[in-house]
């Protein structure tokens, strides 16, 4: 079985995301005769030429208005591996859908139109890629056909994009000139851009790695639930990092209770060990009262227990986030009520300029540097080490309203 | 962990999350390959003792094989099986020529009645993103209002396995634990786990069903694939759509969008 990579395509509205995906699917032979027929039919009904964008824009409103509203996923493969493509809407109004799509990805393609260059949503999406910790990024300069396949224009937009990304700490692995509509440099090189000597977009993608194994990191096993199957009490969850084995001495955080692993529980399967990524169950030797939200670790390499955290938060609700507001915070399986103690900075997510220091509130699609006080202790960790414990969401009313990354306290 | 291990681990995580968050839930089992895979994963998640009911929406127009398989497996797995039928609509007879109306009456309304009766807060469903364009827009946890409407234009964000947990009183949440699987993934997993599957999927006399539902609205595809291995081989080489034999996908370009917006599975 080949491995599979989740790939998100982001960028400003109308820079050609959906068209690029249609092109990719078409060139890799993934469009069925039924889909091509359906696309032709819809294109005809709405009075348009056959449009690749329709491949991913499935909602009636999306096709009529020519704008992607929600994220969608599809699949294609190369000789090397399978890809899941996530199309993310470019329009500012649907940024929360873009964040949803991008949070699933390991690799990102940032698409920039050669004609318009970097625009507001290009910058905002780039910021979100940084926030989500995406490190494998390809920039494609699209619509090269509209600028006469000009090497000079390519270099101009390339420099502009790279210089913006560097302010976010993102270094793209490749910058590829393409024409999604004509197909140049996407799956095939074409004849019109011989000035460019790097890989095609597809070749560039194939050089990336899937998610690295996290078996060699310290053990982090957040308890998801406890099943009472008499006489056993099975602690279930997913191992986010590290490995465990029957007989291991373990510690639960934040309660700091200690025990020993008695069994590893898998359905109709014998096991004495388990590793990162697996959804498993365990039983422990001592009859401890352990609940959802505790994080099981090995003694020695411990995460941080805190009740006040600083974090960068991207706010995604039409109702503003207010200083002093009570919200619900979820980090791995931990769920806590919290108070927004301070909004130290309120930032514009398109250029990260500071709108206000010590602000009273932040608005939809803005970024805040916050101090949050949780009602109970929370287990956190550096996002760059164990990301599941370094990131969290804030729930307002009934919905997820923000994604945040913990800023670790200085030692 | 290989590809199937990763898919399985994520699905089990989601199934356990749904039960933890909502408690009073049910799994929808159409007896097809996808929901039978979901059933398999759910048994794994709870070590063989599924702590909630498994529901079959019976339109009365299903294939004989489906009913036989359902009753045999429900007994073997010790399931708390709910069979939900819209008896009034069935008694009055259905006109299959309008898929929208027939699917609404026999599936969506039968489901509504069952939820009304049991007050389920969430339902596990075996839909997949690659099945149909409109399903590619779905979230893992997807709210429905009291009228079962799916507000696809204003879906809540979903990131990092943090799913919608709370709900207002009138909502139920559709939970989609195998949303990220493809059709080939399903068959690869069926092969690896040796999951028993209804015979209709295997070719007889040069035809097999790739997707099953009600008898009047399903047509078989040309195929000689009479084993799981042959099916996997066939899927790796074909570019015909999985639901090409399903009538409700064809009636009008947006029938599936309309059906889903109104609460269809």
Coordinates of C-alpha atoms in Angstrom, one line a residue, chain A residues 91-316:
Chain A
X91 CA -13.2 34.5 -0.3
X92 CA -12.7 36.2 3.0
X93 CA -16.2 35.4 4.1
X94 CA -15.4 31.7 4.1
X95 CA -12.0 31.9 5.8
X96 CA -13.3 29.5 8.6
X97 CA -13.9 26.9 5.9
X98 CA -10.4 27.5 4.6
X99 CA -9.0 26.9 8.1
X100 CA -11.0 23.7 8.4
X101 CA -9.6 22.4 5.2
X102 CA -6.0 23.5 5.9
X103 CA -6.0 21.9 9.4
X104 CA -6.2 18.5 7.7
X105 CA -3.1 19.0 5.5
X106 CA 0.5 18.0 5.6
X107 CA 1.5 19.9 2.4
X108 CA 0.2 23.3 1.1
X109 CA 0.2 24.8 -2.3
X110 CA -0.1 28.6 -2.2
X111 CA -1.5 29.9 -5.5
X112 CA -0.7 33.4 -6.6
X113 CA -1.9 35.0 -9.9
X114 CA 0.9 36.2 -12.1
X115 CA -1.4 39.1 -13.1
X116 CA -2.5 40.4 -9.8
X117 CA 0.4 39.2 -7.6
X118 CA 0.0 38.9 -3.8
X119 CA -3.4 40.1 -2.5
X120 CA -5.1 40.3 0.9
X121 CA -6.3 36.7 1.1
X122 CA -2.9 35.4 -0.2
X123 CA -1.4 37.0 2.9
X124 CA -4.1 35.9 5.3
X125 CA -3.9 32.3 4.0
X126 CA -0.2 32.3 4.3
X127 CA -0.5 33.4 7.9
X128 CA -2.9 30.6 8.6
X129 CA -0.5 28.1 7.1
X130 CA 2.1 29.4 9.5
X131 CA -0.3 29.2 12.4
X132 CA -1.2 25.6 11.6
X133 CA 2.5 24.7 11.4
X134 CA 2.6 23.7 7.8
X135 CA 6.2 23.5 6.7
X136 CA 6.0 21.8 3.3
X137 CA 4.9 24.6 1.1
X138 CA 4.9 25.0 -2.7
X139 CA 4.2 28.4 -4.2
X140 CA 2.7 28.3 -7.7
X141 CA 2.5 31.5 -9.8
X142 CA -0.6 30.8 -11.9
X143 CA -2.1 32.4 -15.0
X144 CA 1.3 32.6 -16.7
X145 CA -0.7 32.5 -20.0
X146 CA -2.2 35.9 -19.2
X147 CA 1.2 37.5 -18.9
X148 CA 2.6 36.0 -22.0
X149 CA 4.6 33.4 -20.1
X150 CA 7.0 36.2 -19.1
X151 CA 10.1 35.2 -17.1
X152 CA 10.4 38.8 -15.8
X153 CA 6.8 38.9 -14.4
X154 CA 7.4 35.4 -12.9
X155 CA 10.5 36.7 -11.1
X156 CA 8.7 39.8 -9.9
X157 CA 5.8 37.9 -8.3
X158 CA 8.1 35.2 -7.0
X159 CA 10.2 37.8 -5.1
X160 CA 7.1 39.5 -3.8
X161 CA 5.7 36.3 -2.5
X162 CA 8.9 35.0 -1.0
X163 CA 9.5 38.3 0.8
X164 CA 6.0 38.2 2.3
X165 CA 6.3 34.5 3.4
X166 CA 9.7 35.2 5.1
X167 CA 8.0 37.7 7.5
X168 CA 5.8 34.7 8.6
X169 CA 8.8 32.3 8.9
X170 CA 7.7 30.3 5.9
X171 CA 10.3 29.2 3.4
X172 CA 8.6 27.7 0.4
X173 CA 10.4 24.6 -0.9
X174 CA 9.6 25.4 -4.6
X175 CA 8.2 28.3 -6.6
X176 CA 6.7 27.0 -9.9
X177 CA 5.3 29.1 -12.8
X178 CA 2.1 27.4 -14.1
X179 CA -1.0 27.9 -16.2
X180 CA -3.7 25.8 -14.7
X181 CA -6.1 26.5 -17.5
X182 CA -3.6 25.5 -20.3
X183 CA -1.8 22.9 -18.2
X184 CA 1.8 24.2 -18.4
X185 CA 4.1 23.0 -15.6
X186 CA 1.3 21.3 -13.6
X187 CA 1.6 17.7 -14.6
X188 CA 3.4 18.3 -17.9
X189 CA 6.2 20.7 -18.6
X190 CA 4.8 22.2 -21.8
X191 CA 6.9 24.1 -24.3
X192 CA 6.3 27.7 -23.2
X193 CA 8.3 28.2 -20.1
X194 CA 11.8 26.9 -20.9
X195 CA 13.2 29.7 -18.8
X196 CA 12.2 27.6 -15.8
X197 CA 14.4 24.7 -15.0
X198 CA 12.9 23.4 -11.7
X199 CA 10.4 20.6 -11.3
X200 CA 6.8 20.7 -12.5
X201 CA 4.3 21.1 -9.7
X202 CA 3.6 17.4 -9.6
X203 CA 7.3 16.5 -9.5
X204 CA 7.8 19.0 -6.7
X205 CA 4.9 17.4 -4.7
X206 CA 6.4 14.0 -5.0
X207 CA 9.6 15.1 -3.3
X208 CA 7.7 15.8 0.0
X209 CA 7.5 13.4 2.9
X210 CA 4.3 12.2 4.7
X211 CA 3.9 12.8 8.4
X212 CA 7.0 11.7 10.2
X213 CA 6.7 8.9 12.8
X214 CA 6.3 10.2 16.3
X215 CA 7.3 7.0 18.0
X216 CA 10.6 8.4 19.2
X217 CA 9.0 11.4 21.0
X218 CA 8.1 11.1 24.7
X219 CA 4.8 9.2 25.5
X220 CA 1.7 11.4 25.4
X221 CA -1.5 9.4 25.8
X222 CA -4.5 11.7 26.4
X223 CA -7.4 9.7 27.9
X224 CA -10.5 9.9 25.7
X225 CA -12.9 7.8 27.8
X226 CA -13.1 5.0 30.4
X227 CA -15.0 1.9 29.6
X228 CA -16.2 -0.3 32.4
X229 CA -16.2 -3.9 31.0
X230 CA -16.4 -5.8 34.3
X231 CA -14.0 -6.6 35.8
X232 CA -11.9 -4.3 33.6
X233 CA -11.7 -0.6 33.5
X234 CA -10.3 0.2 30.1
X235 CA -8.7 3.6 29.5
X236 CA -9.2 4.4 25.8
X237 CA -7.6 7.0 23.6
X238 CA -5.1 7.7 20.9
X239 CA -1.4 7.8 21.5
X240 CA -0.3 11.2 20.2
X241 CA 3.4 10.5 20.6
X242 CA 5.8 7.9 21.9
X243 CA 5.3 4.2 22.7
X244 CA 4.0 2.2 25.6
X245 CA 4.4 -1.4 26.8
X246 CA 2.9 -3.6 29.4
X247 CA 4.8 -3.2 32.6
X248 CA 5.7 0.5 32.0
X249 CA 5.6 2.8 35.0
X250 CA 3.3 5.6 34.1
X251 CA 2.2 9.0 35.4
X252 CA -1.1 10.8 34.8
X253 CA -1.0 14.6 34.3
X254 CA -2.3 16.9 35.7
X255 CA -3.4 14.7 38.7
X256 CA 0.2 13.3 39.0
X257 CA -1.2 9.8 40.0
X258 CA 1.2 6.9 39.2
X259 CA 0.6 3.4 38.1
X260 CA 1.8 0.5 35.9
X261 CA 0.4 -0.6 32.6
X262 CA -1.2 -4.0 33.1
X263 CA -2.6 -4.8 29.6
X264 CA -2.9 -3.3 26.2
X265 CA -6.5 -3.8 24.9
X266 CA -7.3 -4.3 21.2
X267 CA -10.5 -6.0 20.0
X268 CA -9.8 -9.7 19.3
X269 CA -6.1 -9.1 19.0
X270 CA -3.3 -9.8 21.5
X271 CA -0.9 -7.0 22.1
X272 CA 1.7 -6.0 24.7
X273 CA 2.8 -2.7 23.2
X274 CA 1.5 0.2 21.1
X275 CA 2.8 3.3 19.4
X276 CA 2.0 6.8 18.2
X277 CA -1.2 7.2 16.1
X278 CA -3.0 4.1 17.4
X279 CA -6.4 4.2 19.0
X280 CA -6.1 1.7 21.8
X281 CA -7.1 0.9 25.3
X282 CA -5.1 0.0 28.4
X283 CA -5.7 -1.2 31.9
X284 CA -3.5 -0.2 34.8
X285 CA -2.5 -2.2 37.9
X286 CA -3.8 0.2 40.6
X287 CA -7.6 1.0 40.9
X288 CA -7.1 4.7 40.3
X289 CA -9.9 7.1 39.4
X290 CA -8.8 8.4 36.0
X291 CA -11.0 10.5 33.8
X292 CA -11.1 11.9 30.2
X293 CA -8.6 14.7 29.8
X294 CA -5.7 13.2 31.9
X295 CA -2.6 12.7 29.8
X296 CA -0.6 9.6 30.5
X297 CA 3.2 9.9 30.3
X298 CA 6.4 8.2 31.3
X299 CA 8.1 9.7 34.3
X300 CA 11.1 11.9 33.4
X301 CA 10.2 13.8 30.3
X302 CA 7.1 15.8 31.4
X303 CA 4.9 18.4 29.8
X304 CA 4.0 21.7 31.6
X305 CA 1.0 22.1 33.9
X306 CA -0.4 25.6 33.9
X307 CA -3.5 27.6 34.6
X308 CA -2.5 30.7 32.8
X309 CA -1.4 30.5 29.2
X310 CA -0.3 32.9 26.5
X311 CA -1.4 32.1 22.9
X312 CA -1.8 33.4 19.4
X313 CA -5.4 32.9 18.4
X314 CA -7.2 33.2 15.0
X315 CA -10.8 34.3 15.7
X316 CA -13.5 32.9 13.3

